[in-house]
XYZ file of C-alpha atoms in Angstrom:
507
model
C -23.392 -34.846 164.422
C -22.547 -33.145 161.188
C -20.001 -30.376 161.191
C -20.573 -26.858 159.928
C -17.643 -27.095 157.585
C -18.658 -23.931 155.787
C -17.958 -21.908 158.901
C -14.371 -23.044 158.846
C -13.632 -21.664 155.401
C -11.309 -18.696 155.368
C -13.509 -16.840 152.930
C -16.314 -16.649 155.413
C -14.135 -14.712 157.812
C -14.075 -11.805 155.399
C -17.844 -11.625 155.115
C -19.901 -9.233 157.203
C -21.632 -12.252 158.614
C -25.063 -11.668 160.071
C -27.212 -8.682 160.900
C -29.654 -9.665 163.590
C -31.479 -6.371 163.999
C -35.171 -5.866 163.355
C -36.619 -4.107 160.360
C -38.106 -0.684 160.894
C -41.001 0.810 158.978
C -38.777 1.677 156.025
C -37.529 -1.862 155.671
C -34.140 -0.887 157.066
C -32.358 -2.684 159.864
C -32.438 -1.242 163.359
C -28.952 -0.457 164.578
C -27.395 -1.018 167.976
C -28.065 2.580 168.946
C -31.800 1.859 168.930
C -31.276 -0.969 171.448
C -34.380 -2.767 170.220
C -36.002 -4.932 172.850
C -33.965 -3.585 175.766
C -36.001 -0.657 177.080
C -39.534 -0.130 178.357
C -40.516 1.750 175.188
C -38.300 -0.173 172.784
C -39.696 -1.616 169.602
C -40.371 -5.339 169.531
C -37.248 -7.267 168.595
C -37.493 -10.716 166.989
C -34.749 -13.209 167.769
C -34.405 -15.653 164.892
C -33.006 -18.859 166.407
C -31.504 -21.250 163.842
C -31.144 -24.929 164.785
C -30.638 -28.234 162.955
C -33.415 -30.798 162.556
C -36.889 -31.151 161.109
C -39.620 -28.788 162.284
C -42.235 -30.410 164.542
C -45.756 -30.126 163.155
C -47.027 -28.054 166.089
C -43.998 -25.761 166.377
C -45.925 -22.676 165.114
C -48.434 -23.160 167.914
C -45.604 -23.508 170.433
C -43.970 -20.333 169.143
C -47.266 -18.478 169.418
C -47.627 -19.543 173.045
C -44.002 -18.649 173.816
C -44.341 -15.241 172.211
C -47.534 -14.585 174.195
C -45.564 -15.308 177.373
C -42.945 -12.787 176.246
C -45.628 -10.145 175.703
C -47.297 -10.917 179.016
C -43.937 -10.479 180.733
C -43.439 -7.120 179.012
C -40.260 -8.194 177.270
C -40.583 -6.321 173.923
C -39.180 -9.495 172.401
C -40.396 -12.241 170.117
C -38.720 -15.430 168.934
C -38.741 -17.178 165.573
C -37.405 -20.746 165.782
C -36.072 -21.931 162.451
C -35.273 -25.611 161.999
C -33.117 -26.654 159.051
C -33.199 -30.375 158.092
C -29.956 -32.251 158.648
C -29.367 -32.962 154.974
C -29.469 -29.226 154.218
C -27.943 -27.894 157.448
C -24.395 -27.318 156.283
C -25.288 -25.911 152.869
C -28.140 -23.721 154.094
C -26.360 -22.182 157.077
C -23.288 -21.513 154.967
C -25.486 -19.686 152.457
C -27.203 -17.704 155.209
C -23.821 -16.603 156.515
C -22.284 -15.668 153.197
C -25.349 -13.708 152.038
C -25.762 -11.863 155.324
C -29.252 -13.175 156.008
C -30.501 -11.887 159.345
C -30.733 -14.157 162.370
C -29.832 -13.808 166.001
C -28.813 -17.198 167.417
C -26.875 -20.063 165.865
C -26.840 -23.485 167.466
C -23.346 -24.936 167.791
C -22.743 -28.605 168.510
C -19.837 -30.095 170.413
C -17.894 -31.099 167.295
C -18.208 -27.587 165.841
C -16.175 -26.049 168.630
C -13.539 -24.699 166.260
C -16.055 -22.183 164.891
C -15.794 -20.442 168.253
C -12.240 -19.372 167.489
C -12.909 -18.036 164.007
C -14.014 -14.525 164.880
C -17.559 -15.000 163.597
C -19.262 -14.959 167.005
C -19.876 -11.982 169.274
C -17.941 -11.528 172.529
C -20.735 -11.707 175.111
C -18.701 -10.893 178.215
C -19.941 -7.354 178.833
C -23.565 -8.305 178.241
C -23.462 -11.323 180.511
C -22.236 -9.083 183.316
C -25.526 -7.187 182.974
C -27.501 -10.411 183.347
C -26.017 -12.136 186.416
C -28.905 -14.605 186.714
C -28.137 -16.055 183.288
C -24.416 -16.100 183.956
C -24.942 -17.717 187.349
C -26.839 -20.701 185.964
C -23.597 -22.231 184.723
C -20.399 -22.855 186.667
C -16.896 -21.608 185.978
C -15.905 -24.748 184.069
C -18.926 -24.417 181.772
C -18.121 -20.805 180.937
C -14.473 -21.707 180.378
C -15.655 -23.999 177.599
C -17.447 -21.042 176.000
C -14.311 -18.896 176.169
C -11.640 -18.457 173.498
C -7.935 -18.247 174.286
C -8.297 -14.470 173.934
C -10.719 -14.455 176.853
C -13.875 -13.865 174.837
C -17.088 -15.630 175.884
C -18.626 -16.412 172.518
C -21.600 -18.635 173.356
C -24.182 -19.499 176.002
C -24.314 -23.139 177.150
C -27.192 -25.436 176.313
C -26.574 -27.629 179.355
C -29.445 -30.009 178.762
C -28.013 -32.754 180.960
C -25.095 -33.385 183.280
C -22.350 -34.620 180.987
C -21.046 -38.058 181.860
C -17.464 -39.371 181.775
C -16.329 -41.309 178.727
C -16.097 -45.058 178.479
C -19.485 -46.464 179.477
C -20.494 -49.789 177.931
C -24.067 -51.023 177.572
C -24.896 -54.710 177.167
C -28.033 -56.863 177.039
C -28.468 -57.761 180.706
C -31.707 -59.698 180.123
C -29.966 -62.059 177.680
C -26.999 -62.541 180.012
C -29.431 -63.536 182.765
C -31.273 -65.986 180.521
C -27.985 -67.589 179.486
C -26.658 -67.661 183.042
C -23.650 -65.502 182.164
C -22.327 -63.060 184.794
C -21.727 -59.456 183.792
C -18.399 -59.450 181.889
C -15.669 -57.549 183.700
C -12.755 -57.801 181.252
C -12.372 -57.180 177.526
C -11.987 -60.924 176.880
C -15.129 -61.671 178.851
C -17.029 -59.016 176.872
C -15.995 -60.707 173.621
C -17.106 -64.138 174.821
C -20.407 -62.836 176.163
C -21.143 -60.776 173.038
C -20.762 -63.829 170.781
C -23.301 -65.740 172.883
C -25.695 -62.778 173.066
C -25.465 -62.388 169.296
C -26.430 -66.017 168.739
C -29.378 -65.743 171.128
C -30.680 -62.466 169.664
C -30.371 -63.658 166.082
C -32.315 -66.821 166.901
C -34.943 -64.753 168.696
C -35.400 -62.112 165.995
C -34.433 -63.938 162.804
C -32.180 -60.986 161.939
C -28.480 -60.217 162.026
C -27.237 -58.535 165.204
C -24.018 -56.584 165.756
C -22.115 -54.338 168.146
C -22.839 -50.700 167.322
C -21.053 -47.464 168.092
C -22.799 -44.115 168.336
C -20.546 -42.723 165.653
C -17.747 -44.341 163.683
C -15.532 -41.359 164.447
C -15.621 -42.111 168.173
C -12.715 -44.107 169.642
C -13.291 -47.316 171.625
C -13.299 -45.516 174.956
C -15.026 -48.383 176.771
C -12.145 -50.670 175.785
C -9.338 -48.151 176.342
C -10.267 -47.933 180.026
C -8.714 -51.376 180.432
C -5.239 -50.236 179.334
C -2.491 -49.542 181.871
C -1.822 -46.113 180.322
C -5.369 -44.849 180.932
C -6.628 -42.158 181.611
C -6.169 -40.195 178.395
C -8.373 -38.464 175.823
C -8.609 -39.250 172.104
C -9.862 -36.758 169.534
C -13.522 -37.677 168.904
C -13.795 -35.962 165.510
C -10.887 -37.341 163.474
C -9.049 -39.500 166.039
C -5.852 -37.667 165.161
C -4.471 -36.907 168.604
C -4.191 -38.480 172.026
C -3.883 -36.167 175.034
C -2.518 -37.443 178.346
C -3.575 -35.917 181.650
C -0.340 -33.892 181.753
C -1.263 -32.218 178.454
C 1.149 -34.162 176.254
C -0.173 -34.561 172.699
C 0.791 -37.520 170.521
C -0.452 -39.111 167.317
C -3.272 -41.531 168.199
C -2.903 -43.711 165.136
C 0.782 -44.213 165.931
C 0.104 -45.294 169.503
C 0.257 -48.776 170.993
C -3.259 -48.215 172.340
C -4.682 -47.763 168.847
C -2.916 -50.965 167.791
C -4.612 -52.796 170.676
C -7.983 -51.331 169.681
C -7.553 -52.444 166.087
C -6.493 -55.949 167.036
C -9.446 -56.339 169.398
C -11.930 -55.079 166.814
C -10.363 -57.409 164.266
C -11.332 -60.309 166.518
C -14.804 -58.816 166.901
C -15.093 -58.646 163.118
C -13.984 -62.277 162.731
C -16.607 -63.265 165.325
C -19.327 -61.550 163.319
C -19.802 -58.757 165.850
C -19.003 -55.877 163.462
C -21.482 -55.148 160.683
C -19.867 -55.342 157.233
C -21.855 -52.193 156.391
C -20.766 -50.190 159.442
C -18.708 -47.659 157.497
C -21.524 -46.892 155.082
C -24.616 -47.382 157.241
C -24.488 -47.132 161.009
C -27.830 -48.520 162.235
C -27.209 -47.757 165.900
C -30.544 -45.974 166.402
C -32.561 -48.407 164.295
C -31.723 -51.762 165.871
C -33.808 -51.152 168.988
C -36.912 -51.210 166.802
C -35.796 -54.557 165.394
C -34.919 -56.036 168.778
C -31.357 -56.688 167.626
C -29.374 -54.815 170.278
C -26.350 -56.759 171.600
C -24.135 -54.104 173.125
C -22.794 -50.649 172.305
C -21.038 -47.534 173.557
C -24.007 -45.201 173.414
C -27.296 -46.814 174.385
C -29.524 -45.399 177.109
C -32.937 -45.846 178.666
C -34.552 -44.867 175.373
C -32.992 -47.977 173.836
C -34.551 -50.181 176.503
C -37.936 -48.569 175.923
C -37.540 -49.001 172.161
C -36.811 -52.708 172.591
C -39.823 -53.185 174.818
C -42.093 -51.237 172.482
C -40.841 -53.432 169.634
C -42.223 -56.529 171.335
C -39.474 -57.571 173.738
C -41.002 -56.680 177.139
C -38.215 -58.307 179.179
C -35.414 -56.462 177.359
C -32.946 -54.699 179.621
C -29.500 -53.154 179.396
C -26.709 -52.855 181.928
C -24.808 -49.569 181.757
C -21.385 -49.802 183.366
C -17.622 -49.243 183.120
C -14.972 -51.885 182.662
C -12.077 -51.525 185.089
C -14.430 -49.727 187.456
C -11.756 -48.391 189.802
C -9.851 -46.553 187.065
C -10.453 -42.802 186.814
C -13.251 -41.664 184.508
C -12.349 -38.916 182.051
C -14.650 -35.947 181.532
C -13.643 -34.213 178.275
C -16.188 -31.397 178.569
C -19.079 -30.286 180.733
C -21.116 -28.657 177.971
C -22.106 -30.611 174.869
C -23.870 -27.856 172.949
C -24.220 -24.100 172.897
C -25.793 -21.128 171.128
C -23.779 -18.206 169.778
C -24.604 -14.727 168.511
C -23.009 -13.640 165.210
C -20.299 -10.998 165.527
C -22.125 -8.545 163.265
C -25.318 -8.675 165.320
C -26.689 -5.149 165.685
C -28.149 -5.804 169.128
C -26.595 -8.726 170.986
C -27.905 -7.399 174.287
C -31.497 -8.002 173.169
C -30.588 -11.619 172.359
C -28.923 -12.080 175.753
C -31.989 -10.514 177.354
C -34.122 -13.122 175.598
C -31.927 -16.007 176.804
C -31.973 -14.590 180.316
C -35.779 -14.620 180.213
C -35.943 -18.008 178.491
C -33.882 -19.753 181.164
C -35.450 -17.825 184.066
C -38.493 -20.097 184.259
C -38.804 -23.852 183.685
C -42.126 -23.369 181.905
C -40.428 -21.460 179.065
C -37.946 -24.219 178.278
C -40.487 -26.993 178.866
C -42.940 -25.359 176.461
C -40.409 -25.534 173.630
C -39.078 -29.008 174.445
C -42.228 -30.871 175.530
C -45.063 -28.813 174.068
C -48.362 -27.797 175.612
C -49.507 -29.550 178.762
C -52.746 -31.398 178.169
C -52.219 -31.525 174.416
C -48.734 -32.950 173.990
C -48.079 -34.344 177.452
C -49.614 -34.788 180.887
C -47.884 -34.534 184.230
C -47.657 -37.697 186.300
C -49.310 -37.192 189.660
C -46.819 -37.188 192.507
C -43.818 -37.140 190.169
C -41.995 -33.835 189.788
C -39.823 -34.950 186.852
C -42.040 -37.417 184.986
C -44.613 -36.873 182.262
C -46.849 -38.971 180.066
C -45.983 -38.207 176.452
C -49.173 -38.230 174.379
C -49.034 -40.177 171.116
C -51.001 -40.625 167.916
C -52.646 -43.821 166.713
C -49.336 -44.990 165.264
C -47.633 -44.645 168.621
C -45.629 -41.561 167.669
C -45.283 -38.627 170.053
C -47.606 -35.781 169.088
C -44.745 -33.318 169.557
C -40.991 -33.799 169.679
C -38.188 -31.267 170.035
C -34.474 -31.787 170.665
C -33.767 -30.983 174.301
C -30.028 -30.893 173.600
C -30.443 -27.752 171.496
C -32.153 -25.544 174.075
C -32.437 -27.473 177.349
C -31.276 -26.753 180.890
C -30.930 -29.878 183.031
C -32.765 -28.662 186.172
C -35.825 -28.187 183.928
C -35.658 -31.546 182.140
C -38.681 -33.843 182.241
C -38.737 -37.568 181.543
C -41.012 -40.292 180.263
C -43.023 -41.839 183.076
C -41.228 -45.160 182.534
C -37.709 -43.721 182.827
C -35.909 -45.318 185.801
C -35.126 -43.030 188.703
C -31.443 -43.979 188.424
C -31.335 -42.617 184.885
C -33.022 -39.359 185.892
C -30.607 -38.850 188.763
C -27.636 -39.470 186.486
C -28.778 -36.833 183.994
C -29.716 -34.145 186.502
C -27.262 -34.502 189.395
C -23.843 -32.814 189.178
C -20.944 -35.263 189.426
C -19.288 -35.705 192.804
C -15.731 -34.500 193.174
C -13.292 -37.398 193.129
C -15.412 -39.585 190.846
C -13.833 -38.250 187.650
C -10.869 -36.366 186.225
C -11.304 -33.451 183.858
C -9.259 -33.718 180.686
C -6.802 -30.886 179.922
C -8.703 -30.347 176.655
C -11.937 -29.383 178.439
C -12.646 -25.846 177.305
C -9.812 -25.837 174.767
C -10.824 -24.760 171.259
C -8.467 -25.819 168.495
C -8.138 -23.205 165.755
C -7.724 -25.228 162.575
C -6.906 -22.204 160.429
C -3.084 -22.648 160.494
C -3.492 -26.240 159.286
C -6.837 -26.054 157.504
C -5.527 -27.707 154.322
C -3.927 -30.542 156.255
C -7.088 -31.028 158.326
C -9.231 -31.281 155.202
C -6.860 -33.820 153.656
C -6.616 -35.857 156.855
C -10.376 -35.934 157.392
C -10.798 -37.778 154.112
C -7.712 -39.949 154.505
C -8.623 -41.157 158.001
C -11.975 -42.464 156.785
C -10.575 -44.215 153.722
C -7.301 -45.557 155.142
C -7.657 -45.874 158.923
C -11.295 -46.715 159.573
C -11.045 -50.128 157.867
C -8.162 -50.906 160.258
C -9.900 -49.333 163.242
C -12.966 -51.545 162.913
C -11.178 -54.739 161.975
C -12.153 -54.975 158.312
C -8.484 -55.420 157.474
C -5.609 -56.739 159.578
C -3.526 -54.091 161.353
C -0.184 -55.660 160.471
C -1.052 -55.932 156.788
C -2.536 -52.477 156.230
C -0.978 -50.159 158.814
C 2.304 -49.102 157.176
C 0.622 -47.966 153.984
C -2.182 -46.217 155.858
C 0.070 -44.258 158.234
C 2.282 -43.229 155.315
C -0.753 -41.648 153.651
C -1.616 -39.754 156.840
C 1.945 -38.525 157.116
C 1.834 -37.334 153.524
C -1.440 -35.538 154.248
C 0.193 -33.513 157.040
C -0.352 -35.499 160.240
C 2.869 -34.384 161.954
C 2.173 -30.719 161.265
C -1.321 -30.982 162.753
C -0.080 -32.727 165.915
C 2.620 -30.086 166.358
C 0.088 -27.261 165.929
C -2.382 -28.829 168.328
C 0.327 -29.205 170.990
C 1.406 -25.605 170.471
C -2.108 -24.228 170.918
C -2.903 -26.493 173.872
C 0.308 -25.367 175.611
C -0.771 -21.752 175.154
C -4.194 -22.570 176.560
C -2.682 -24.343 179.574
C -0.178 -21.551 180.112
C 2.849 -23.714 179.444
């Protein structure tokens, strides 16, 4: 996911960010004293909810239906969902913030967490106490991840699914079965199996096939589970730091584990398993439509369905962990959230809206899945499954990103989704099956090292990623690459991260 870099700029902190009041008859903005939307006789308050992504064709109709429900429930509230395309998200939201354009809710993704510590979001603590039903929907750990080191709750979770521990690997089980190869249990066995799967898939499809990662910035967590030093957590945005379970922070790129990763991926590259275009074009979500999936660190049931829809009806994936008995690390319990700007004239009205929105499954399901009978049909006898209605080209008539607004007890699934997958996404993890990383809930404030972070972000991609993915040999390129990171301020960033994490952990 793209980062809202504009929010991290120091200049933005000085701006009176967002007024989210409603306009009165004179075109002025209603102030907090008017408490729009919070009383029986209050004027109607419109919550403008800004999220990334393209607007579905039928979204206006969905909004109309949602707003009718608000009126019927006597809420004195309306909602205006604004979708901003990905290619304009950063620029547009930055402009909205700096010009003071009015809106009430800002979607924040997991790799934008640092915006929570910048003083641009409202402290919601006192308002959440007035809405115990909303507060009670999420556990203590979830709220801790919405809380700054100063004790301010600055966002409401969008807990669209139960977050899963890191390190799962997915591999073409149907091809393994056809080749008579058992499920690989070690890193060496994965390499051998992947080479054979690649050959089979390329012969079957007539196209090149590779290993794909969900995002090039993600570390090789599936592989790192096999190391004796595991469990640990690696920064998933820039890969700059490694955090052990005792809270010790070290430089990831200077670790022996990174060296092992790089050497393994170098062998993958030599075996033709890494796309030569990976750093410029990551086709992870496109290959299912081509039938060229081998294995990856991110695939799910949707990938299986995509393969089958593309003309490979026997396609199947195995989702599993290498070194099964080793602890699984959970770095966070909430992937996404929605915050209210600090300058909002009536945050209570926005909290009131969210309290209503999450009070009934039909509210969330209307936004995410559309109108029953027009966009989907319920599957008889199945509480969680629906038939998604499609056009002549096989495209869903309505699509909305559940991860932006969802709540996992309300999630619905395609009628073909396996029960195992549904259970995994909607059932809280059992105690003892995972360990929570010390960084869960920790928000790193980049401001003290913002220049170094900007320099390192660019340097990591240009100097370290070619080593990380095996394009160049570790021994040949490492010394020069790490010297550039050091010059860009790596040591200072690691020191600052450790300092802030110690404060968070009370050390």
